[in-house]
Short mmCIF file of C-alpha atoms in Angstrom, two decimals:
data_model
loop_
_atom_site.label_atom_id
_atom_site.label_comp_id
_atom_site.label_asym_id
_atom_site.label_seq_id
_atom_site.Cartn_x
_atom_site.Cartn_y
_atom_site.Cartn_z
CA MET A 188 213.31 198.41 153.72
CA ARG A 189 215.61 201.18 154.91
CA THR A 190 214.98 201.24 158.66
CA ILE A 191 214.66 198.74 161.48
CA ALA A 192 211.07 199.90 162.03
CA GLU A 193 210.18 199.21 158.39
CA LEU A 194 211.71 195.74 158.58
CA GLN A 195 209.90 194.85 161.79
CA ASP A 196 206.60 196.21 160.44
CA SER A 197 207.02 193.96 157.40
CA LEU A 198 207.83 190.93 159.55
CA ASP A 199 204.85 191.61 161.82
CA SER A 200 202.26 192.39 159.16
CA ASP A 201 203.15 189.36 157.05
CA LEU A 202 203.00 187.10 160.09
CA ALA A 203 199.74 188.65 161.31
CA TRP A 204 197.65 187.79 158.25
CA ARG A 205 199.11 184.28 158.15
CA ARG A 206 198.35 183.73 161.83
CA SER A 207 194.83 185.09 161.38
CA GLU A 208 194.11 182.78 158.44
CA LEU A 209 195.49 179.72 160.24
CA HIS A 210 193.49 180.46 163.40
CA SER A 211 190.35 180.95 161.33
CA TYR A 212 190.93 177.62 159.61
CA LEU A 213 191.56 175.89 162.94
CA GLY A 214 188.26 177.31 164.14
CA SER A 215 186.51 175.58 161.24
CA VAL A 216 188.18 172.29 162.20
CA ARG A 217 187.07 172.66 165.81
CA ARG A 218 183.48 173.54 164.85
CA SER A 219 183.08 170.49 162.62
CA SER A 220 181.69 167.28 164.06
CA GLN A 221 184.33 165.12 165.71
CA ASP A 222 185.71 162.42 163.40
CA SER A 223 183.27 163.34 160.66
CA VAL A 224 184.11 163.23 156.96
CA THR A 225 184.05 167.03 156.97
CA GLN A 226 186.54 167.28 159.82
CA ARG A 227 188.90 164.71 158.32
CA SER A 228 188.76 166.53 154.99
CA LEU A 229 189.49 169.85 156.66
CA CYS A 230 192.45 168.39 158.53
CA ARG A 231 193.90 166.86 155.38
CA ALA A 232 193.51 170.10 153.44
CA GLY A 233 194.94 172.06 156.34
CA VAL A 234 198.39 170.45 156.13
CA PRO A 235 199.22 171.98 152.71
CA LEU A 236 197.94 175.30 154.07
CA LEU A 237 200.27 175.05 157.07
CA TYR A 238 203.16 174.20 154.76
CA ALA A 239 202.35 177.14 152.47
CA HIS A 240 202.58 179.54 155.39
CA TRP A 241 205.79 177.92 156.67
CA GLU A 242 207.55 178.31 153.33
CA GLY A 243 205.91 181.64 152.52
CA TYR A 244 206.85 183.31 155.78
CA ALA A 245 210.39 181.93 155.86
CA LYS A 246 210.94 183.20 152.32
CA HIS A 247 209.43 186.61 153.06
CA ALA A 248 211.28 187.12 156.34
CA LEU A 249 214.69 186.10 155.00
CA SER A 250 214.18 188.13 151.83
CA VAL A 251 213.34 191.36 153.67
CA TYR A 252 216.30 190.78 156.01
CA ILE A 253 218.68 190.46 153.05
CA GLN A 254 217.08 193.54 151.51
CA PHE A 255 217.59 195.47 154.74
CA VAL A 256 221.26 194.47 154.93
CA GLY A 257 221.80 195.17 151.23
CA ARG A 258 220.51 198.69 151.71
CA ARG A 259 222.97 199.37 154.54
CA ARG A 260 225.54 199.92 151.76
CA LEU A 261 228.28 198.36 153.87
CA THR A 262 231.68 197.22 152.68
CA TYR A 263 232.74 193.60 152.52
CA ARG A 264 235.03 194.22 155.48
CA GLU A 265 232.04 195.23 157.62
CA LEU A 266 229.76 192.31 156.78
CA HIS A 267 229.19 188.88 158.27
CA PRO A 268 230.95 186.24 156.09
CA GLY A 269 227.63 184.89 154.84
CA PHE A 270 226.73 188.22 153.29
CA VAL A 271 230.24 188.48 151.85
CA ALA A 272 229.65 185.11 150.17
CA LEU A 273 226.29 186.32 148.80
CA GLY A 274 227.85 189.45 147.39
CA ILE A 275 230.91 187.80 145.85
CA GLU A 276 228.81 185.04 144.30
CA ALA A 277 226.44 187.59 142.78
CA GLU A 278 229.34 189.56 141.31
CA ALA A 279 230.91 186.38 139.94
CA ASP A 280 227.65 185.37 138.27
CA ALA A 281 227.62 188.74 136.51
CA GLN A 282 230.98 188.05 134.84
CA VAL A 283 230.02 187.11 131.28
CA GLY A 284 231.97 184.44 129.43
CA PHE A 285 233.99 183.18 132.40
CA SER A 286 234.75 179.47 132.60
CA ALA A 287 234.28 177.74 135.96
CA THR A 288 238.04 177.94 136.59
CA ARG A 289 238.30 181.64 135.69
CA LYS A 290 235.28 182.40 137.85
CA MET A 291 236.87 180.58 140.80
CA ILE A 292 240.10 182.58 140.36
CA TRP A 293 238.11 185.81 140.02
CA LYS A 294 236.30 185.11 143.30
CA ALA A 295 239.57 184.39 145.12
CA HIS A 296 241.13 187.58 143.77
CA THR A 297 238.05 189.59 144.74
CA LEU A 298 238.05 188.22 148.28
CA LEU A 299 241.72 189.21 148.66
CA THR A 300 241.42 192.71 147.23
CA LYS A 301 237.89 194.10 147.73
CA ASP A 302 237.52 194.30 151.52
CA ASP A 303 236.93 198.04 151.38
CA ASP A 304 234.56 197.96 148.41
CA ARG A 305 230.85 198.40 148.94
CA ALA A 306 229.20 194.98 148.94
CA THR A 307 226.81 193.99 146.18
CA ILE A 308 224.08 192.06 147.99
CA PRO A 309 221.56 190.47 145.56
CA TRP A 310 218.47 191.40 147.57
CA ARG A 311 216.11 192.12 144.66
CA LYS A 312 215.62 188.47 143.70
CA GLY A 313 214.81 187.37 147.25
CA VAL A 314 215.47 183.94 148.72
CA ASP A 315 215.20 180.67 146.81
CA THR A 316 213.45 178.07 148.98
CA GLN A 317 213.42 175.59 146.06
CA SER A 318 209.65 175.04 146.52
CA ASN A 319 210.27 172.24 149.03
CA LEU A 320 211.56 173.92 152.15
CA ASN A 321 212.94 171.06 154.22
CA SER A 322 214.82 171.55 157.47
CA ASN A 323 218.26 171.23 155.90
CA ARG A 324 217.56 173.95 153.32
CA PHE A 325 216.10 176.20 156.01
CA PHE A 326 219.08 175.73 158.34
CA GLU A 327 221.47 176.47 155.47
CA LEU A 328 219.64 179.69 154.59
CA PHE A 329 219.66 180.74 158.23
CA ALA A 330 223.40 180.05 158.54
CA LEU A 331 224.11 181.93 155.31
CA VAL A 332 222.77 185.16 156.78
CA GLY A 333 224.41 184.58 160.15
CA LEU A 334 221.38 183.40 162.10
CA ASP A 335 221.34 180.61 164.68
CA ALA A 336 218.75 177.88 164.07
CA SER A 337 219.90 175.62 166.90
CA PRO A 338 216.82 176.32 169.09
CA ILE A 339 214.65 174.49 166.53
CA GLN A 340 217.11 171.80 165.44
CA LEU A 341 214.95 169.23 167.24
CA LYS A 342 212.02 170.17 165.00
CA SER A 343 213.77 168.80 161.90
CA ARG A 344 211.69 165.65 161.80
CA LEU A 345 208.46 167.58 162.25
CA ILE A 346 209.35 169.88 159.32
CA ASP A 347 210.52 167.09 157.02
CA TYR A 348 207.96 164.38 157.76
CA GLU A 349 204.88 165.71 159.53
CA LEU A 350 204.76 168.86 157.41
CA LEU A 351 206.64 168.54 154.11
CA ARG A 352 206.18 164.81 153.41
CA VAL A 353 202.52 164.80 154.38
CA ARG A 354 201.89 167.97 152.34
CA ASN A 355 203.55 166.43 149.28
CA GLU A 356 201.58 163.20 149.51
CA ILE A 357 198.27 164.99 150.02
CA ALA A 358 199.05 167.46 147.22
CA HIS A 359 199.76 164.54 144.87
CA GLY A 360 196.41 162.94 145.57
CA GLN A 361 197.35 160.27 148.10
CA TYR A 362 195.07 159.54 151.01
CA LEU A 363 196.54 160.18 154.44
CA SER A 364 194.36 160.34 157.50
CA VAL A 365 195.00 163.40 159.67
CA ASP A 366 192.89 163.61 162.81
CA SER A 367 191.99 166.84 164.59
CA THR A 368 194.41 166.26 167.46
CA ALA A 369 197.36 165.76 165.11
CA TYR A 370 196.32 168.76 163.02
CA GLU A 371 196.01 171.07 166.02
CA GLU A 372 199.43 169.99 167.32
CA LEU A 373 200.96 170.66 163.91
CA HIS A 374 199.22 174.04 163.78
CA GLN A 375 200.78 175.06 167.10
CA GLU A 376 204.23 173.80 166.07
CA VAL A 377 204.17 175.74 162.81
CA LEU A 378 203.20 178.95 164.60
CA THR A 379 206.05 178.37 167.05
CA ILE A 380 208.51 178.06 164.17
CA LEU A 381 207.15 181.16 162.44
CA ASN A 382 207.51 183.13 165.66
CA PHE A 383 211.07 181.87 165.97
CA VAL A 384 211.90 183.07 162.46
CA ARG A 385 210.38 186.48 163.17
CA ASN A 386 212.13 186.89 166.53
CA SER A 387 215.51 185.71 165.21
CA ILE A 388 215.55 188.24 162.39
CA SER A 389 214.19 191.06 164.56
CA THR A 390 216.86 190.44 167.21
CA ALA A 391 219.64 190.14 164.63
CA THR A 392 218.58 193.44 163.10
CA GLU A 393 218.51 195.24 166.43
CA ASN A 394 221.90 193.79 167.44
CA GLY A 395 223.55 194.45 164.08
CA ALA A 396 224.40 190.75 163.79
CA TYR A 397 224.87 191.19 160.04
CA ARG A 398 228.09 193.05 160.81
CA ARG A 399 231.30 191.07 161.12
CA ALA A 400 232.22 192.39 164.56
CA ALA A 401 228.76 191.75 165.96
CA ALA A 402 228.70 188.24 164.49
CA SER A 403 231.65 187.20 166.66
CA SER A 404 229.85 188.03 169.91
CA SER A 405 227.64 185.56 171.76
CA PRO A 406 224.08 185.35 170.36
CA LYS A 407 221.09 186.10 172.56
CA VAL A 408 218.60 183.37 173.41
CA ILE A 409 215.53 183.60 171.18
CA ASP A 410 212.08 183.11 172.68
CA LEU A 411 210.24 180.62 170.46
CA HIS A 412 206.73 181.54 171.55
CA THR A 413 206.40 185.33 171.72
#
């Protein structure tokens, strides 16, 4: 993940197979008899599939973005504060035998003295979505890498209740009725969010928003649908 082209190819190819699978599944829902047992079963099973692609793509996209930034080999002085925090925390975790107090002092000392050192960004381990990617966790991850999630703030309830809660209840064997209209609406909303994630990271990469100077400028408006 050394060039912008490589990053965007990764974002696009990972989104493409997910979009193809979801559209294929939606086609099966549409071809089934309206309100039949088969259609209701497909709709119920489709919610965990939608959730899997929501978490999977968010994790992939953020992970490759962090990898891209980590491979820029920039100094702490050059990086957005979120990446500084990632680097300092990773270095602190590598200090063996430090108590919590000594680790806190070490981090403060490092922040004051290592501005010109090359940052250690922990990109190899990827992003931890904690296996239940709710809106709050997603917004925190976005903020950490200097991305603006405000265009989808109003989708918090959809993520937490219509997607995550319903997925959890279905996955744990509870019966929830999901009709074809509700499923198709959720399908479209999830694709909108995935496009937003892709476009946000692509734009940030092109604009160099991971750099401290660029982070202070006004962000561009992200198209949710393209």
